[in-house]
Amino acid sequence: MRCIGYKSSLCIEGAFDLAAGKLEHLQAGGASLWLYDAKAETFGLHTAWEAAPNDFHEPPPRAGALWQEMLRTRRPIVVEDVGPDSRLADGDWWAAQGTRTVVLIPMLLGDEPTGLFRVRTAEPRGYRMEEMDLAQ
């Protein structure tokens, strides 16, 4: 496991380290923490975690359909197979990189969205409710 830190004024490294331990339980190949800029409606990478050393550089999330769904439900979203899921705008890119399942977990401070955790696996898989509770 390796963590890659990025500059940010938000002090949440300890929380990400704790989450990284739980990611192994979720059989994740990697994960990333993205902070949301509401004015620009964009995401900036804060920290990334990889199960194995590689040069994987994932694209930033988009403030599109999945983000809107997370804001509405305030719950994690599982895209079990990235290729055919039309909610994921860059699903073909993810599939070409060997990713099959993506889990998006919203971060909220009160009612304000602050970012999201994105977890990915190489194998298609569903998650049980207990695993989603752990992820959240």
mmCIF file of C-alpha atoms in Angstrom:
data_model
loop_
_atom_site.group_PDB
_atom_site.id
_atom_site.type_symbol
_atom_site.label_atom_id
_atom_site.label_comp_id
_atom_site.label_asym_id
_atom_site.label_seq_id
_atom_site.Cartn_x
_atom_site.Cartn_y
_atom_site.Cartn_z
ATOM 1 C CA MET A 1 0.000 0.000 0.000
ATOM 2 C CA ARG A 2 1.249 3.496 -0.722
ATOM 3 C CA CYS A 3 -0.270 6.886 -0.071
ATOM 4 C CA ILE A 4 0.461 9.896 -2.191
ATOM 5 C CA GLY A 5 -0.183 13.240 -0.522
ATOM 6 C CA TYR A 6 -1.182 16.445 -2.281
ATOM 7 C CA LYS A 7 -1.115 19.988 -0.948
ATOM 8 C CA SER A 8 -4.299 21.180 0.691
ATOM 9 C CA SER A 9 -5.349 23.475 3.500
ATOM 10 C CA LEU A 10 -7.785 20.815 4.749
ATOM 11 C CA CYS A 11 -6.218 18.701 7.520
ATOM 12 C CA ILE A 12 -7.735 15.250 6.962
ATOM 13 C CA GLU A 13 -4.674 13.047 6.483
ATOM 14 C CA GLY A 14 -5.490 11.018 9.613
ATOM 15 C CA ALA A 15 -8.996 10.330 8.344
ATOM 16 C CA PHE A 16 -7.652 9.130 5.002
ATOM 17 C CA ASP A 17 -5.094 6.878 6.713
ATOM 18 C CA LEU A 18 -7.933 5.330 8.734
ATOM 19 C CA ALA A 19 -10.018 4.920 5.584
ATOM 20 C CA ALA A 20 -7.083 3.313 3.742
ATOM 21 C CA GLY A 21 -7.073 0.495 6.304
ATOM 22 C CA LYS A 22 -10.761 -0.127 5.653
ATOM 23 C CA LEU A 23 -10.168 -0.089 1.883
ATOM 24 C CA GLU A 24 -8.230 -3.324 2.113
ATOM 25 C CA HIS A 25 -11.321 -4.913 3.682
ATOM 26 C CA LEU A 26 -13.341 -3.666 0.692
ATOM 27 C CA GLN A 27 -10.812 -5.351 -1.653
ATOM 28 C CA ALA A 28 -9.998 -2.040 -3.302
ATOM 29 C CA GLY A 29 -7.254 -1.675 -5.867
ATOM 30 C CA GLY A 30 -7.030 2.013 -5.148
ATOM 31 C CA ALA A 31 -8.839 5.024 -3.815
ATOM 32 C CA SER A 32 -8.691 8.773 -3.949
ATOM 33 C CA LEU A 33 -9.962 11.704 -1.954
ATOM 34 C CA TRP A 34 -11.230 14.644 -4.013
ATOM 35 C CA LEU A 35 -12.156 18.054 -2.593
ATOM 36 C CA TYR A 36 -15.014 19.949 -4.207
ATOM 37 C CA ASP A 37 -14.808 23.624 -5.236
ATOM 38 C CA ALA A 38 -18.461 24.713 -5.340
ATOM 39 C CA LYS A 39 -17.715 28.037 -7.075
ATOM 40 C CA ALA A 40 -15.874 26.406 -9.967
ATOM 41 C CA GLU A 41 -17.903 23.158 -9.764
ATOM 42 C CA THR A 42 -14.667 21.173 -10.022
ATOM 43 C CA PHE A 43 -12.721 18.664 -7.924
ATOM 44 C CA GLY A 44 -9.091 18.778 -6.848
ATOM 45 C CA LEU A 45 -7.124 15.699 -5.832
ATOM 46 C CA HIS A 46 -6.125 15.701 -2.160
ATOM 47 C CA THR A 47 -4.751 12.177 -1.633
ATOM 48 C CA ALA A 48 -4.541 8.911 -3.560
ATOM 49 C CA TRP A 49 -3.964 5.366 -2.315
ATOM 50 C CA GLU A 50 -2.835 2.416 -4.426
ATOM 51 C CA ALA A 51 -2.789 -1.246 -3.376
ATOM 52 C CA ALA A 52 0.260 -1.840 -5.593
ATOM 53 C CA PRO A 53 2.854 0.583 -6.955
ATOM 54 C CA ASN A 54 1.956 1.814 -10.439
ATOM 55 C CA ASP A 55 1.680 4.970 -12.508
ATOM 56 C CA PHE A 56 -2.117 5.097 -12.498
ATOM 57 C CA HIS A 57 -3.431 8.651 -12.805
ATOM 58 C CA GLU A 58 -7.207 8.781 -12.600
ATOM 59 C CA PRO A 59 -9.232 11.630 -14.063
ATOM 60 C CA PRO A 60 -11.004 14.039 -11.723
ATOM 61 C CA PRO A 61 -14.651 13.359 -10.926
ATOM 62 C CA ARG A 62 -17.218 15.385 -12.816
ATOM 63 C CA ALA A 63 -20.029 17.329 -11.191
ATOM 64 C CA GLY A 64 -22.512 15.360 -13.296
ATOM 65 C CA ALA A 65 -25.276 12.810 -12.821
ATOM 66 C CA LEU A 66 -23.547 10.696 -10.144
ATOM 67 C CA TRP A 67 -22.552 13.751 -8.124
ATOM 68 C CA GLN A 68 -26.116 15.074 -8.282
ATOM 69 C CA GLU A 69 -27.438 11.671 -7.183
ATOM 70 C CA MET A 70 -25.038 11.624 -4.212
ATOM 71 C CA LEU A 71 -26.103 15.131 -3.199
ATOM 72 C CA ARG A 72 -29.756 14.110 -3.359
ATOM 73 C CA THR A 73 -29.439 10.798 -1.481
ATOM 74 C CA ARG A 74 -26.461 11.587 0.789
ATOM 75 C CA ARG A 75 -25.416 7.939 0.314
ATOM 76 C CA PRO A 76 -22.540 6.134 -1.441
ATOM 77 C CA ILE A 77 -23.112 4.994 -5.005
ATOM 78 C CA VAL A 78 -21.769 1.751 -6.448
ATOM 79 C CA VAL A 79 -21.157 1.465 -10.181
ATOM 80 C CA GLU A 80 -20.808 -2.314 -10.364
ATOM 81 C CA ASP A 81 -19.643 -2.448 -13.988
ATOM 82 C CA VAL A 82 -18.148 0.785 -15.314
ATOM 83 C CA GLY A 83 -18.371 -0.063 -19.008
ATOM 84 C CA PRO A 84 -22.124 -0.210 -19.615
ATOM 85 C CA ASP A 85 -23.191 2.265 -16.862
ATOM 86 C CA SER A 86 -24.212 5.463 -18.663
ATOM 87 C CA ARG A 87 -24.118 7.484 -15.411
ATOM 88 C CA LEU A 88 -20.306 7.286 -15.493
ATOM 89 C CA ALA A 89 -19.258 9.601 -18.327
ATOM 90 C CA ASP A 90 -15.775 8.091 -18.650
ATOM 91 C CA GLY A 91 -16.719 4.437 -18.060
ATOM 92 C CA ASP A 92 -14.915 3.221 -21.187
ATOM 93 C CA TRP A 93 -11.700 4.870 -19.994
ATOM 94 C CA TRP A 94 -12.015 3.202 -16.573
ATOM 95 C CA ALA A 95 -12.654 -0.198 -18.186
ATOM 96 C CA ALA A 96 -9.573 0.218 -20.416
ATOM 97 C CA GLN A 97 -7.476 0.845 -17.276
ATOM 98 C CA GLY A 98 -8.632 -2.429 -15.730
ATOM 99 C CA THR A 99 -11.226 -0.957 -13.368
ATOM 100 C CA ARG A 100 -14.566 -2.715 -13.196
ATOM 101 C CA THR A 101 -16.304 -1.348 -10.099
ATOM 102 C CA VAL A 102 -16.250 2.194 -8.715
ATOM 103 C CA VAL A 103 -17.690 3.274 -5.363
ATOM 104 C CA LEU A 104 -18.324 6.984 -4.793
ATOM 105 C CA ILE A 105 -18.728 8.153 -1.199
ATOM 106 C CA PRO A 106 -19.855 11.745 -0.609
ATOM 107 C CA MET A 107 -18.163 13.931 1.996
ATOM 108 C CA LEU A 108 -20.418 16.483 3.633
ATOM 109 C CA LEU A 109 -19.838 19.131 6.263
ATOM 110 C CA GLY A 110 -23.332 19.710 7.568
ATOM 111 C CA ASP A 111 -25.345 20.088 4.374
ATOM 112 C CA GLU A 112 -22.421 21.406 2.329
ATOM 113 C CA PRO A 113 -20.653 19.003 -0.063
ATOM 114 C CA THR A 114 -16.904 19.086 0.541
ATOM 115 C CA GLY A 115 -15.742 16.265 -1.713
ATOM 116 C CA LEU A 116 -15.834 12.552 -2.269
ATOM 117 C CA PHE A 117 -13.904 9.340 -1.761
ATOM 118 C CA ARG A 118 -13.631 7.246 -4.908
ATOM 119 C CA VAL A 119 -12.795 3.550 -4.473
ATOM 120 C CA ARG A 120 -12.109 1.212 -7.376
ATOM 121 C CA THR A 121 -11.692 -2.530 -7.872
ATOM 122 C CA ALA A 122 -10.381 -4.592 -10.759
ATOM 123 C CA GLU A 123 -13.141 -7.168 -10.415
ATOM 124 C CA PRO A 124 -16.848 -6.460 -10.860
ATOM 125 C CA ARG A 125 -18.519 -6.780 -7.516
ATOM 126 C CA GLY A 126 -21.495 -5.688 -5.516
ATOM 127 C CA TYR A 127 -21.227 -4.538 -1.944
ATOM 128 C CA ARG A 128 -23.346 -5.681 0.980
ATOM 129 C CA MET A 129 -25.113 -3.067 3.104
ATOM 130 C CA GLU A 130 -22.590 -3.616 5.926
ATOM 131 C CA GLU A 131 -19.733 -2.832 3.539
ATOM 132 C CA MET A 132 -21.467 0.356 2.397
ATOM 133 C CA ASP A 133 -21.920 1.370 6.035
ATOM 134 C CA LEU A 134 -18.202 0.729 6.576
ATOM 135 C CA ALA A 135 -17.347 2.799 3.512
ATOM 136 C CA GLN A 136 -19.481 5.688 4.700
#
